[in-house]
Amino acid sequence: MNIFEALRNDHDKQRSLVDALIKTQGESPNRQSLMDNLKHELVEHAKFEERYFYNPLMFDDLTHEKARHSIAEHHELDELIEQLEETDMSSPVWLVTAKKLHHLVHHHLAEEEHEVFQLAGKALTESQKESLAEKYNDAMS
């Protein structure tokens, strides 16, 4: 497995969770559970993606800017999660913010998979791709 496959596996989980989240209604155990799972997934994924994927890309001229941009988007996701946590789940504002989060998650993952992965594929060796996947997967488990 290479780093792109490892990250895509988690991206698929994130898409499923955020898609399910915006279909929930009111303050319900299901909404809370999905929110908790999504937050955990996004926070852990961002932490280890930055460490094992973006950190090496920061030192390559080809990928430096994309890496910085993606890390900035991780912070935007964190801010939306924080807004959701500070808002009453039964409030209409909560769903509006959740839909913003949904949009940003999908945008961010698509951008990574279609732009960043392409450049990183050129910047990283096959050995690095496999080694980074192993480190990332170990950290995530």
mmCIF file of C-alpha atoms in Angstrom:
data_model
loop_
_atom_site.group_PDB
_atom_site.id
_atom_site.type_symbol
_atom_site.label_atom_id
_atom_site.label_comp_id
_atom_site.label_asym_id
_atom_site.label_seq_id
_atom_site.Cartn_x
_atom_site.Cartn_y
_atom_site.Cartn_z
ATOM 1 C CA MET A 1 0.000 0.000 0.000
ATOM 2 C CA ASN A 2 1.210 3.497 -0.759
ATOM 3 C CA ILE A 3 0.433 6.767 1.019
ATOM 4 C CA PHE A 4 -2.225 7.729 -1.527
ATOM 5 C CA GLU A 5 -4.190 4.513 -0.966
ATOM 6 C CA ALA A 6 -3.901 4.893 2.807
ATOM 7 C CA LEU A 7 -5.177 8.477 2.732
ATOM 8 C CA ARG A 8 -7.978 7.638 0.261
ATOM 9 C CA ASN A 9 -9.282 4.936 2.622
ATOM 10 C CA ASP A 10 -9.699 7.539 5.348
ATOM 11 C CA HIS A 11 -11.094 10.090 2.909
ATOM 12 C CA ASP A 12 -13.861 7.619 2.044
ATOM 13 C CA LYS A 13 -14.739 7.283 5.747
ATOM 14 C CA GLN A 14 -14.820 11.058 6.135
ATOM 15 C CA ARG A 15 -17.106 11.485 3.125
ATOM 16 C CA SER A 16 -19.522 8.861 4.470
ATOM 17 C CA LEU A 17 -19.609 10.429 7.926
ATOM 18 C CA VAL A 18 -20.125 14.005 6.731
ATOM 19 C CA ASP A 19 -22.783 12.873 4.209
ATOM 20 C CA ALA A 20 -24.667 11.060 6.973
ATOM 21 C CA LEU A 21 -24.266 13.998 9.374
ATOM 22 C CA ILE A 22 -26.147 16.509 7.217
ATOM 23 C CA LYS A 23 -29.055 14.057 6.859
ATOM 24 C CA THR A 24 -29.675 13.984 10.614
ATOM 25 C CA GLN A 25 -32.333 16.066 12.355
ATOM 26 C CA GLY A 26 -32.409 17.923 15.627
ATOM 27 C CA GLU A 27 -30.545 17.055 18.764
ATOM 28 C CA SER A 28 -30.436 13.276 18.501
ATOM 29 C CA PRO A 29 -28.105 10.527 19.696
ATOM 30 C CA ASN A 30 -27.401 9.671 16.041
ATOM 31 C CA ARG A 31 -26.383 13.258 15.212
ATOM 32 C CA GLN A 32 -24.146 13.412 18.290
ATOM 33 C CA SER A 33 -22.560 10.050 17.515
ATOM 34 C CA LEU A 34 -21.871 10.980 13.882
ATOM 35 C CA MET A 35 -20.469 14.339 14.988
ATOM 36 C CA ASP A 36 -18.166 12.683 17.529
ATOM 37 C CA ASN A 37 -16.956 10.120 14.989
ATOM 38 C CA LEU A 38 -16.422 12.720 12.277
ATOM 39 C CA LYS A 39 -14.520 15.034 14.600
ATOM 40 C CA HIS A 40 -12.272 12.206 15.759
ATOM 41 C CA GLU A 41 -11.649 11.072 12.180
ATOM 42 C CA LEU A 42 -10.877 14.577 10.900
ATOM 43 C CA VAL A 43 -8.621 15.536 13.818
ATOM 44 C CA GLU A 44 -6.576 12.322 13.816
ATOM 45 C CA HIS A 45 -6.371 12.214 10.024
ATOM 46 C CA ALA A 46 -5.192 15.836 9.791
ATOM 47 C CA LYS A 47 -2.590 15.364 12.526
ATOM 48 C CA PHE A 48 -1.000 12.309 10.927
ATOM 49 C CA GLU A 49 -1.513 13.454 7.335
ATOM 50 C CA GLU A 50 0.393 16.623 8.164
ATOM 51 C CA ARG A 51 3.156 14.648 9.869
ATOM 52 C CA TYR A 52 3.595 11.823 7.357
ATOM 53 C CA PHE A 53 2.420 13.343 4.076
ATOM 54 C CA TYR A 54 2.567 17.127 4.121
ATOM 55 C CA ASN A 55 5.760 17.496 6.134
ATOM 56 C CA PRO A 56 7.911 15.828 3.435
ATOM 57 C CA LEU A 57 6.068 17.803 0.735
ATOM 58 C CA MET A 58 6.908 21.114 2.422
ATOM 59 C CA PHE A 59 10.566 20.642 1.468
ATOM 60 C CA ASP A 60 9.943 20.180 -2.259
ATOM 61 C CA ASP A 61 9.476 23.226 -4.494
ATOM 62 C CA LEU A 62 6.926 21.332 -6.596
ATOM 63 C CA THR A 63 4.593 20.606 -3.660
ATOM 64 C CA HIS A 64 5.358 23.309 -1.092
ATOM 65 C CA GLU A 65 2.456 25.652 -1.926
ATOM 66 C CA LYS A 66 -0.141 22.873 -2.192
ATOM 67 C CA ALA A 67 0.987 21.465 1.138
ATOM 68 C CA ARG A 68 0.644 24.863 2.818
ATOM 69 C CA HIS A 69 -2.801 25.377 1.287
ATOM 70 C CA SER A 70 -4.034 21.965 2.436
ATOM 71 C CA ILE A 71 -2.783 22.514 5.977
ATOM 72 C CA ALA A 72 -4.609 25.867 6.026
ATOM 73 C CA GLU A 73 -7.798 24.027 4.997
ATOM 74 C CA HIS A 74 -7.307 21.620 7.914
ATOM 75 C CA HIS A 75 -7.468 24.671 10.194
ATOM 76 C CA GLU A 76 -10.669 25.852 8.491
ATOM 77 C CA LEU A 77 -12.194 22.426 9.152
ATOM 78 C CA ASP A 78 -11.148 22.674 12.812
ATOM 79 C CA GLU A 79 -12.860 26.061 13.082
ATOM 80 C CA LEU A 80 -16.113 24.716 11.632
ATOM 81 C CA ILE A 81 -16.025 21.758 14.038
ATOM 82 C CA GLU A 82 -15.530 24.215 16.882
ATOM 83 C CA GLN A 83 -18.502 26.318 15.698
ATOM 84 C CA LEU A 84 -20.661 23.181 15.583
ATOM 85 C CA GLU A 85 -19.653 22.247 19.113
ATOM 86 C CA GLU A 86 -20.598 25.723 20.351
ATOM 87 C CA THR A 87 -24.019 25.685 18.645
ATOM 88 C CA ASP A 88 -27.160 23.963 19.897
ATOM 89 C CA MET A 89 -27.675 20.882 17.713
ATOM 90 C CA SER A 90 -31.398 21.580 17.416
ATOM 91 C CA SER A 91 -30.758 25.092 16.056
ATOM 92 C CA PRO A 92 -31.186 25.728 12.305
ATOM 93 C CA VAL A 93 -27.787 27.479 12.472
ATOM 94 C CA TRP A 94 -26.205 24.149 13.380
ATOM 95 C CA LEU A 95 -27.348 22.553 10.122
ATOM 96 C CA VAL A 96 -26.193 25.573 8.099
ATOM 97 C CA THR A 97 -22.711 25.222 9.647
ATOM 98 C CA ALA A 98 -22.769 21.432 9.147
ATOM 99 C CA LYS A 99 -23.498 22.001 5.452
ATOM 100 C CA LYS A 100 -20.516 24.384 5.248
ATOM 101 C CA LEU A 101 -18.403 21.641 6.842
ATOM 102 C CA HIS A 102 -19.811 19.117 4.349
ATOM 103 C CA HIS A 103 -18.886 21.364 1.434
ATOM 104 C CA LEU A 104 -15.364 22.051 2.732
ATOM 105 C CA VAL A 105 -14.660 18.371 3.498
ATOM 106 C CA HIS A 106 -15.695 17.353 -0.028
ATOM 107 C CA HIS A 107 -13.761 20.258 -1.587
ATOM 108 C CA HIS A 108 -10.644 19.546 0.457
ATOM 109 C CA LEU A 109 -10.617 15.806 -0.250
ATOM 110 C CA ALA A 110 -11.234 16.283 -3.971
ATOM 111 C CA GLU A 111 -8.464 18.870 -4.176
ATOM 112 C CA GLU A 112 -6.050 16.563 -2.365
ATOM 113 C CA GLU A 113 -6.884 13.560 -4.503
ATOM 114 C CA HIS A 114 -6.920 15.370 -7.857
ATOM 115 C CA GLU A 115 -4.208 17.980 -7.418
ATOM 116 C CA VAL A 116 -1.948 17.310 -4.427
ATOM 117 C CA PHE A 117 -1.633 13.559 -5.030
ATOM 118 C CA GLN A 118 -0.619 14.212 -8.648
ATOM 119 C CA LEU A 119 2.227 16.526 -7.644
ATOM 120 C CA ALA A 120 3.243 14.384 -4.676
ATOM 121 C CA GLY A 121 3.432 11.383 -7.002
ATOM 122 C CA LYS A 122 6.222 13.200 -8.835
ATOM 123 C CA ALA A 123 7.960 14.497 -5.700
ATOM 124 C CA LEU A 124 8.068 11.228 -3.706
ATOM 125 C CA THR A 125 9.900 8.029 -4.588
ATOM 126 C CA GLU A 126 8.047 4.686 -4.592
ATOM 127 C CA SER A 127 9.951 3.728 -1.453
ATOM 128 C CA GLN A 128 8.872 6.944 0.291
ATOM 129 C CA LYS A 129 5.237 6.386 -0.734
ATOM 130 C CA GLU A 130 5.237 2.939 0.866
ATOM 131 C CA SER A 131 7.183 3.987 3.955
ATOM 132 C CA LEU A 132 4.907 6.974 4.572
ATOM 133 C CA ALA A 133 1.820 4.758 4.219
ATOM 134 C CA GLU A 134 3.181 2.360 6.805
ATOM 135 C CA LYS A 135 3.940 5.164 9.268
ATOM 136 C CA TYR A 136 0.567 6.827 8.646
ATOM 137 C CA ASN A 137 -1.409 3.594 9.070
ATOM 138 C CA ASP A 138 0.496 2.666 12.239
ATOM 139 C CA ALA A 139 -0.243 6.115 13.719
ATOM 140 C CA MET A 140 -3.932 5.932 12.776
ATOM 141 C CA SER A 141 -4.468 2.512 14.355
#
